[in-house]
């Protein structure tokens, strides 16, 4: 085995073959030079064999920005390609408002700042808050007085001084006063009135970051006016538009692959498919649960792999990205991930569509193949072969 440690440099798409990569060391595996000479037939077979594997460290793979993907069974006819958008999950975005009208007197957070659930973002000084606080205090006082009256009427009734009707009337008045006090306390709590009753607190109901801000110091705001918007980037979903026929094939739990603009892919699952069609696009919406943090509003491409309507019978077919397929010595190859790096695997190619290519033979579901920048591996393997000769 001949081992070579080098920097991989070049140009992409003719102008650049490689970005400058530090530590992109490779080793091309060859036959043992000490072995006995092979027979004539064996020499022909050896001449037809593809070059061997490339030994590459995970650090070098990351530095060269070589993308990988785990492949699964299913031909082109089983995949659904859709353009989609990252949106905030229902529990991942909150609109923060003032519960009472007034002037903004303090701001504790600005656009882009992180916040925790229940954390105060702003203070609004409000006459409405003062009225709510006064109603709470008055209701508590009436409830206290009604309870004292009830206690006095019970004592008189026990001593047979007062009639039962007076005692029952005191019971009803005490219950009504307690209910009114509870209502006033709930109203003050919902409005988030401060202890002194002069202002209301504007707090975030969720943890995340402030993504929109419509508040300024001294500005007068009306009740329920949106002041801030808070989003949790870890709680997002993807909405993909699918046609009526494709929507019938999808079920909750079906696998999906998200293709990000930077070339990365993320596995996701179908959570639900809307039963009706959009009036504008005449398409259904597949909602996908996706792990990790993505930016809401990001446009992505989705490959949906429905469990219904997939191809049956015949050899298992696999679909990979078109950029994963390379030509080496006149043969179609795919670079399969190994524990030491990558191995060039000859494949039989079928149909092509929408940047995808169907593999009829040569790969198995579950294997990991190089996709983005796979041509770097081909270039390095060819360079190694040339140097060895």
Short mmCIF file of C-alpha atoms in Angstrom, two decimals:
data_model
loop_
_atom_site.label_atom_id
_atom_site.label_comp_id
_atom_site.label_asym_id
_atom_site.label_seq_id
_atom_site.Cartn_x
_atom_site.Cartn_y
_atom_site.Cartn_z
CA UNK A 1 0.00 0.00 0.00
CA UNK A 2 1.32 3.41 -0.95
CA UNK A 3 0.34 6.22 1.45
CA UNK A 4 0.43 9.88 0.48
CA UNK A 5 -0.27 12.90 2.75
CA UNK A 6 -0.93 16.04 0.77
CA UNK A 7 -3.09 19.18 0.41
CA UNK A 8 -5.93 18.87 -2.08
CA UNK A 9 -6.06 22.03 -4.25
CA UNK A 10 -7.68 22.89 -7.51
CA UNK A 11 -10.74 24.43 -9.11
CA UNK A 12 -14.51 23.69 -9.10
CA UNK A 13 -16.45 23.28 -12.37
CA UNK A 14 -13.39 23.79 -14.48
CA UNK A 15 -12.20 26.87 -12.58
CA UNK A 16 -11.77 24.95 -9.32
CA UNK A 17 -11.30 21.21 -8.76
CA UNK A 18 -10.74 21.47 -5.03
CA UNK A 19 -10.96 24.09 -2.30
CA UNK A 20 -7.76 24.33 -0.31
CA UNK A 21 -8.02 21.56 2.27
CA UNK A 22 -5.52 20.93 5.03
CA UNK A 23 -4.70 17.35 5.87
CA UNK A 24 -6.59 15.68 3.00
CA UNK A 25 -4.38 12.59 3.17
CA UNK A 26 -5.27 9.59 1.04
CA UNK A 27 -3.90 6.14 0.48
CA UNK A 28 -4.62 4.10 -2.60
CA UNK A 29 -4.73 0.34 -1.93
CA UNK A 30 -2.93 -1.78 -4.52
CA UNK A 31 -1.91 -5.36 -4.87
CA UNK A 32 0.99 -6.63 -2.75
CA UNK A 33 4.18 -5.96 -4.77
CA UNK A 34 5.83 -9.01 -3.26
CA UNK A 35 3.18 -11.38 -4.58
CA UNK A 36 4.04 -13.91 -7.33
CA UNK A 37 3.27 -12.94 -10.95
CA UNK A 38 -0.35 -13.65 -11.85
CA UNK A 39 -1.55 -15.84 -14.69
CA UNK A 40 -2.50 -14.27 -18.01
CA UNK A 41 -6.26 -14.38 -17.24
CA UNK A 42 -5.68 -12.93 -13.82
CA UNK A 43 -3.67 -10.08 -15.35
CA UNK A 44 -6.58 -9.19 -17.64
CA UNK A 45 -9.01 -9.23 -14.73
CA UNK A 46 -6.65 -7.05 -12.71
CA UNK A 47 -6.36 -4.57 -15.56
CA UNK A 48 -10.15 -4.29 -15.67
CA UNK A 49 -10.49 -3.80 -11.91
CA UNK A 50 -11.29 -0.34 -10.66
CA UNK A 51 -8.76 1.57 -8.55
CA UNK A 52 -9.04 0.72 -4.86
CA UNK A 53 -10.15 2.67 -1.81
CA UNK A 54 -9.16 6.08 -0.50
CA UNK A 55 -8.16 6.36 3.15
CA UNK A 56 -9.39 9.74 4.42
CA UNK A 57 -9.76 10.98 7.96
CA UNK A 58 -13.12 12.37 9.16
CA UNK A 59 -11.44 15.73 9.69
CA UNK A 60 -10.29 15.82 6.06
CA UNK A 61 -13.78 14.83 4.88
CA UNK A 62 -15.28 17.71 6.83
CA UNK A 63 -12.63 20.15 5.64
CA UNK A 64 -13.25 19.19 2.00
CA UNK A 65 -17.01 19.61 2.57
CA UNK A 66 -17.78 16.17 1.21
CA UNK A 67 -21.47 15.45 1.87
CA UNK A 68 -22.76 11.95 2.57
CA UNK A 69 -26.20 10.36 2.56
CA UNK A 70 -27.63 7.07 3.76
CA UNK A 71 -29.44 5.46 0.86
CA UNK A 72 -32.72 3.55 0.97
CA UNK A 73 -34.73 1.34 -1.37
CA UNK A 74 -37.21 2.81 -3.84
CA UNK A 75 -37.07 3.82 -7.48
CA UNK A 76 -37.77 7.19 -9.04
CA UNK A 77 -41.45 6.33 -9.24
CA UNK A 78 -41.70 6.00 -5.47
CA UNK A 79 -40.16 9.38 -4.59
CA UNK A 80 -42.11 12.61 -4.34
CA UNK A 81 -40.03 15.73 -4.97
CA UNK A 82 -41.44 18.95 -3.54
CA UNK A 83 -40.38 22.49 -2.78
CA UNK A 84 -40.99 23.33 0.86
CA UNK A 85 -40.55 26.04 3.47
CA UNK A 86 -39.34 25.91 7.06
CA UNK A 87 -41.97 27.35 9.40
CA UNK A 88 -42.23 27.72 13.15
CA UNK A 89 -44.10 24.93 14.92
CA UNK A 90 -47.29 25.98 16.75
CA UNK A 91 -45.44 25.80 20.06
CA UNK A 92 -42.28 27.35 18.64
CA UNK A 93 -43.45 30.93 18.03
CA UNK A 94 -45.30 33.39 20.23
CA UNK A 95 -46.75 36.87 19.76
CA UNK A 96 -46.13 39.01 22.84
CA UNK A 97 -48.67 41.76 23.57
CA UNK A 98 -49.58 44.20 26.31
CA UNK A 99 -52.74 43.14 28.13
CA UNK A 100 -53.70 46.76 28.82
CA UNK A 101 -53.22 50.04 26.99
CA UNK A 102 -50.56 52.49 28.14
CA UNK A 103 -47.11 53.96 27.55
CA UNK A 104 -43.98 51.84 27.27
CA UNK A 105 -41.74 52.93 30.13
CA UNK A 106 -39.03 50.23 30.13
CA UNK A 107 -37.51 47.85 27.58
CA UNK A 108 -35.33 44.98 28.76
CA UNK A 109 -34.76 43.16 25.47
CA UNK A 110 -34.05 44.10 21.89
CA UNK A 111 -34.26 42.40 18.51
CA UNK A 112 -32.25 39.16 18.42
CA UNK A 113 -31.83 38.86 22.19
CA UNK A 114 -32.46 35.47 23.84
CA UNK A 115 -35.33 35.23 26.31
CA UNK A 116 -36.60 32.60 28.73
CA UNK A 117 -40.19 31.57 29.32
CA UNK A 118 -41.81 34.04 31.75
CA UNK A 119 -38.99 36.59 31.45
CA UNK A 120 -40.02 40.25 31.46
CA UNK A 121 -39.37 42.02 28.15
CA UNK A 122 -41.01 45.41 28.77
CA UNK A 123 -43.10 47.43 31.24
CA UNK A 124 -46.20 49.41 30.16
CA UNK A 125 -47.55 52.08 32.52
CA UNK A 126 -51.33 51.95 32.30
CA UNK A 127 -54.42 53.54 33.82
CA UNK A 128 -56.26 50.36 32.93
CA UNK A 129 -53.81 48.45 35.12
CA UNK A 130 -54.59 50.79 38.01
CA UNK A 131 -58.32 50.18 37.57
CA UNK A 132 -57.82 46.42 37.45
CA UNK A 133 -55.71 46.55 40.60
CA UNK A 134 -58.32 48.72 42.37
CA UNK A 135 -61.09 46.29 41.45
CA UNK A 136 -59.03 43.42 42.87
CA UNK A 137 -58.45 45.25 46.16
CA UNK A 138 -62.13 46.24 46.46
CA UNK A 139 -63.29 42.70 45.71
CA UNK A 140 -60.94 41.27 48.33
CA UNK A 141 -62.27 43.76 50.89
CA UNK A 142 -65.91 42.88 50.11
CA UNK A 143 -65.11 39.20 50.41
CA UNK A 144 -63.42 39.72 53.78
CA UNK A 145 -66.42 41.72 55.05
CA UNK A 146 -68.88 39.09 53.82
CA UNK A 147 -66.94 36.35 55.60
CA UNK A 148 -67.03 38.30 58.88
CA UNK A 149 -70.76 38.89 58.48
CA UNK A 150 -71.26 35.19 57.83
CA UNK A 151 -69.35 34.29 60.97
CA UNK A 152 -71.47 36.72 63.04
CA UNK A 153 -74.76 35.40 61.61
CA UNK A 154 -73.68 31.82 62.31
CA UNK A 155 -72.95 32.71 65.95
CA UNK A 156 -76.34 34.36 66.36
CA UNK A 157 -78.07 31.44 64.64
CA UNK A 158 -76.34 28.93 66.93
CA UNK A 159 -77.52 30.97 69.93
CA UNK A 160 -81.03 30.96 68.47
CA UNK A 161 -81.03 34.74 68.37
CA UNK A 162 -81.15 35.13 64.58
CA UNK A 163 -83.45 33.40 62.13
CA UNK A 164 -82.19 30.74 59.72
CA UNK A 165 -83.08 32.94 56.75
CA UNK A 166 -80.58 35.59 57.90
CA UNK A 167 -77.85 32.97 58.23
CA UNK A 168 -78.57 31.59 54.75
CA UNK A 169 -78.58 35.08 53.29
CA UNK A 170 -75.14 35.71 54.82
CA UNK A 171 -73.89 32.44 53.30
CA UNK A 172 -75.03 33.48 49.82
CA UNK A 173 -73.50 36.95 50.13
CA UNK A 174 -70.16 35.48 51.31
CA UNK A 175 -70.06 33.01 48.39
CA UNK A 176 -70.84 35.77 45.86
CA UNK A 177 -68.18 38.04 47.33
CA UNK A 178 -65.58 35.24 47.24
CA UNK A 179 -66.39 34.51 43.59
CA UNK A 180 -66.05 38.19 42.67
CA UNK A 181 -62.71 38.40 44.49
CA UNK A 182 -61.48 35.33 42.60
CA UNK A 183 -62.54 36.89 39.29
CA UNK A 184 -60.74 40.15 40.07
CA UNK A 185 -57.56 38.31 41.07
CA UNK A 186 -57.68 36.24 37.85
CA UNK A 187 -58.14 39.40 35.76
CA UNK A 188 -55.16 41.06 37.44
CA UNK A 189 -53.04 37.95 36.93
CA UNK A 190 -54.02 37.64 33.26
CA UNK A 191 -53.16 41.30 32.69
CA UNK A 192 -49.89 40.76 34.57
CA UNK A 193 -50.42 43.86 36.70
CA UNK A 194 -47.46 44.88 38.85
CA UNK A 195 -47.70 44.81 42.65
CA UNK A 196 -48.17 48.56 42.94
CA UNK A 197 -50.94 48.40 40.32
CA UNK A 198 -49.50 51.14 38.13
CA UNK A 199 -48.22 49.06 35.19
CA UNK A 200 -48.49 45.78 33.33
CA UNK A 201 -45.64 43.38 32.64
CA UNK A 202 -44.93 42.25 29.08
CA UNK A 203 -43.39 38.76 29.35
CA UNK A 204 -42.50 36.01 26.89
CA UNK A 205 -44.56 32.79 27.18
CA UNK A 206 -41.79 30.67 25.58
CA UNK A 207 -38.01 30.49 25.46
CA UNK A 208 -36.25 31.54 22.28
CA UNK A 209 -35.06 34.69 20.54
CA UNK A 210 -36.85 37.92 19.69
CA UNK A 211 -37.45 37.91 15.94
CA UNK A 212 -39.64 41.03 15.66
CA UNK A 213 -39.90 44.21 17.72
CA UNK A 214 -42.57 46.91 17.46
CA UNK A 215 -42.07 48.76 20.76
CA UNK A 216 -40.35 52.06 21.49
CA UNK A 217 -39.83 53.87 24.78
CA UNK A 218 -42.64 56.33 25.46
CA UNK A 219 -44.89 54.98 22.72
CA UNK A 220 -48.56 54.50 23.61
CA UNK A 221 -49.83 51.03 22.79
CA UNK A 222 -53.37 49.70 22.65
CA UNK A 223 -54.40 46.50 24.43
CA UNK A 224 -53.42 43.29 22.55
CA UNK A 225 -51.11 45.20 20.20
CA UNK A 226 -48.20 43.02 19.03
CA UNK A 227 -45.03 44.35 20.62
CA UNK A 228 -42.63 41.43 20.13
CA UNK A 229 -42.44 38.09 18.38
CA UNK A 230 -40.41 35.29 19.94
CA UNK A 231 -39.35 32.12 18.11
CA UNK A 232 -37.65 28.95 19.29
CA UNK A 233 -35.39 27.73 16.43
CA UNK A 234 -35.41 24.19 17.81
CA UNK A 235 -39.18 23.93 17.34
CA UNK A 236 -39.76 24.14 13.62
CA UNK A 237 -41.62 22.17 11.01
CA UNK A 238 -41.49 21.95 7.22
CA UNK A 239 -44.51 22.47 5.00
CA UNK A 240 -44.27 20.82 1.58
CA UNK A 241 -46.83 21.20 -1.20
CA UNK A 242 -47.84 17.87 -2.81
CA UNK A 243 -50.30 17.05 -5.54
CA UNK A 244 -53.64 15.32 -4.85
CA UNK A 245 -52.46 11.92 -6.13
CA UNK A 246 -49.22 12.05 -4.16
CA UNK A 247 -51.06 13.13 -1.02
CA UNK A 248 -53.06 9.90 -1.15
CA UNK A 249 -49.82 7.90 -0.97
CA UNK A 250 -48.43 9.66 2.09
CA UNK A 251 -49.05 8.51 5.65
CA UNK A 252 -47.91 9.85 9.04
CA UNK A 253 -44.51 8.40 9.84
CA UNK A 254 -43.28 8.19 6.24
CA UNK A 255 -39.61 9.06 5.79
CA UNK A 256 -38.49 12.26 4.14
CA UNK A 257 -35.11 13.74 3.24
CA UNK A 258 -34.58 17.50 3.49
CA UNK A 259 -32.04 18.96 1.06
CA UNK A 260 -30.63 22.20 2.46
CA UNK A 261 -29.18 25.00 0.29
CA UNK A 262 -25.65 24.28 1.59
CA UNK A 263 -25.79 20.70 0.30
CA UNK A 264 -26.50 18.98 3.62
CA UNK A 265 -29.37 16.55 4.02
CA UNK A 266 -31.51 15.91 7.10
CA UNK A 267 -33.81 12.96 7.75
CA UNK A 268 -37.38 13.89 8.71
CA UNK A 269 -40.78 12.26 9.18
CA UNK A 270 -44.22 13.11 7.87
CA UNK A 271 -46.38 14.21 10.79
CA UNK A 272 -49.60 14.92 8.92
CA UNK A 273 -51.08 15.64 5.50
CA UNK A 274 -53.88 18.17 5.16
CA UNK A 275 -57.15 16.50 4.09
CA UNK A 276 -58.15 19.39 1.83
CA UNK A 277 -56.48 21.19 -1.07
CA UNK A 278 -55.37 24.79 -1.13
CA UNK A 279 -57.71 27.02 -3.07
CA UNK A 280 -54.84 28.82 -4.80
CA UNK A 281 -52.43 25.99 -5.64
CA UNK A 282 -54.86 23.07 -5.61
CA UNK A 283 -52.32 21.08 -3.63
CA UNK A 284 -52.24 19.46 -0.20
CA UNK A 285 -49.65 20.27 2.46
CA UNK A 286 -47.42 17.64 4.03
CA UNK A 287 -46.20 18.73 7.46
CA UNK A 288 -42.83 17.27 8.43
CA UNK A 289 -41.23 17.03 11.85
CA UNK A 290 -37.54 17.78 11.53
CA UNK A 291 -34.89 17.52 14.25
CA UNK A 292 -32.40 20.29 14.89
CA UNK A 293 -32.57 24.04 14.50
CA UNK A 294 -33.45 25.55 11.12
CA UNK A 295 -34.24 29.14 10.25
CA UNK A 296 -37.97 29.76 9.72
CA UNK A 297 -38.64 30.99 6.19
CA UNK A 298 -35.79 28.96 4.68
CA UNK A 299 -36.68 27.43 1.31
CA UNK A 300 -35.65 23.76 0.96
CA UNK A 301 -36.26 20.81 -1.33
CA UNK A 302 -37.92 17.72 0.10
CA UNK A 303 -37.81 14.13 -1.08
CA UNK A 304 -40.76 12.22 0.35
CA UNK A 305 -40.60 8.43 0.48
CA UNK A 306 -44.20 7.19 0.85
CA UNK A 307 -44.91 3.77 2.32
CA UNK A 308 -47.86 3.31 -0.06
CA UNK A 309 -47.57 3.03 -3.80
CA UNK A 310 -43.89 2.02 -3.78
CA UNK A 311 -42.52 -0.33 -6.37
CA UNK A 312 -42.83 -4.04 -5.61
CA UNK A 313 -41.25 -7.04 -7.17
CA UNK A 314 -38.03 -7.23 -9.13
CA UNK A 315 -34.64 -6.08 -7.88
CA UNK A 316 -34.52 -3.42 -5.17
CA UNK A 317 -33.79 -0.07 -6.77
CA UNK A 318 -32.05 2.84 -5.17
CA UNK A 319 -32.14 6.54 -6.02
CA UNK A 320 -29.21 8.85 -5.32
CA UNK A 321 -28.31 12.43 -6.09
CA UNK A 322 -26.97 12.93 -9.60
CA UNK A 323 -23.79 14.53 -8.22
CA UNK A 324 -23.00 11.31 -6.33
CA UNK A 325 -22.55 9.44 -9.62
CA UNK A 326 -19.05 9.70 -11.09
CA UNK A 327 -17.32 8.22 -14.16
CA UNK A 328 -14.06 6.42 -13.48
CA UNK A 329 -12.14 4.75 -16.31
CA UNK A 330 -15.29 4.79 -18.41
CA UNK A 331 -17.47 3.19 -15.72
CA UNK A 332 -20.24 4.60 -13.54
CA UNK A 333 -19.14 4.53 -9.90
CA UNK A 334 -20.37 5.74 -6.53
CA UNK A 335 -18.06 6.34 -3.58
CA UNK A 336 -19.25 4.27 -0.63
CA UNK A 337 -18.22 5.28 2.89
CA UNK A 338 -15.96 2.84 4.73
CA UNK A 339 -14.44 2.96 8.18
CA UNK A 340 -11.18 4.26 6.70
CA UNK A 341 -12.56 6.56 4.00
CA UNK A 342 -14.34 5.77 0.73
CA UNK A 343 -14.43 2.94 -1.79
CA UNK A 344 -15.29 3.33 -5.49
CA UNK A 345 -18.24 1.02 -6.21
CA UNK A 346 -19.25 0.28 -9.82
CA UNK A 347 -23.02 0.62 -10.37
CA UNK A 348 -25.63 0.07 -13.06
CA UNK A 349 -27.57 3.24 -13.84
CA UNK A 350 -31.29 3.45 -14.70
CA UNK A 351 -33.54 6.47 -15.20
CA UNK A 352 -32.70 10.07 -14.37
CA UNK A 353 -35.10 12.79 -13.27
CA UNK A 354 -35.02 16.09 -11.35
CA UNK A 355 -31.37 15.79 -10.36
CA UNK A 356 -31.78 12.18 -9.21
CA UNK A 357 -30.51 8.98 -10.76
CA UNK A 358 -31.81 5.45 -10.27
CA UNK A 359 -29.31 2.71 -9.42
CA UNK A 360 -30.35 -0.73 -10.66
CA UNK A 361 -27.40 -2.70 -9.24
CA UNK A 362 -24.25 -2.19 -7.21
CA UNK A 363 -25.62 -0.59 -4.04
CA UNK A 364 -27.63 -1.81 -1.07
CA UNK A 365 -30.06 0.08 1.18
CA UNK A 366 -28.37 1.37 4.29
CA UNK A 367 -25.02 2.14 2.69
CA UNK A 368 -23.58 5.64 3.05
CA UNK A 369 -22.41 7.30 -0.16
CA UNK A 370 -20.65 10.56 -0.98
CA UNK A 371 -22.90 13.16 -2.60
CA UNK A 372 -21.72 16.76 -2.43
CA UNK A 373 -18.18 17.20 -3.81
CA UNK A 374 -17.90 13.51 -4.67
CA UNK A 375 -15.84 14.59 -7.69
CA UNK A 376 -13.02 15.46 -5.26
CA UNK A 377 -12.68 11.77 -4.43
CA UNK A 378 -12.58 10.87 -8.10
CA UNK A 379 -9.89 13.50 -8.74
CA UNK A 380 -7.77 12.29 -5.85
CA UNK A 381 -8.13 8.67 -6.83
CA UNK A 382 -7.09 9.45 -10.39
CA UNK A 383 -4.15 11.49 -9.13
CA UNK A 384 -3.04 8.58 -6.96
CA UNK A 385 -3.26 6.17 -9.89
CA UNK A 386 -1.20 8.48 -12.11
CA UNK A 387 1.52 8.98 -9.52
CA UNK A 388 1.78 5.26 -8.88
CA UNK A 389 2.29 4.55 -12.56
#
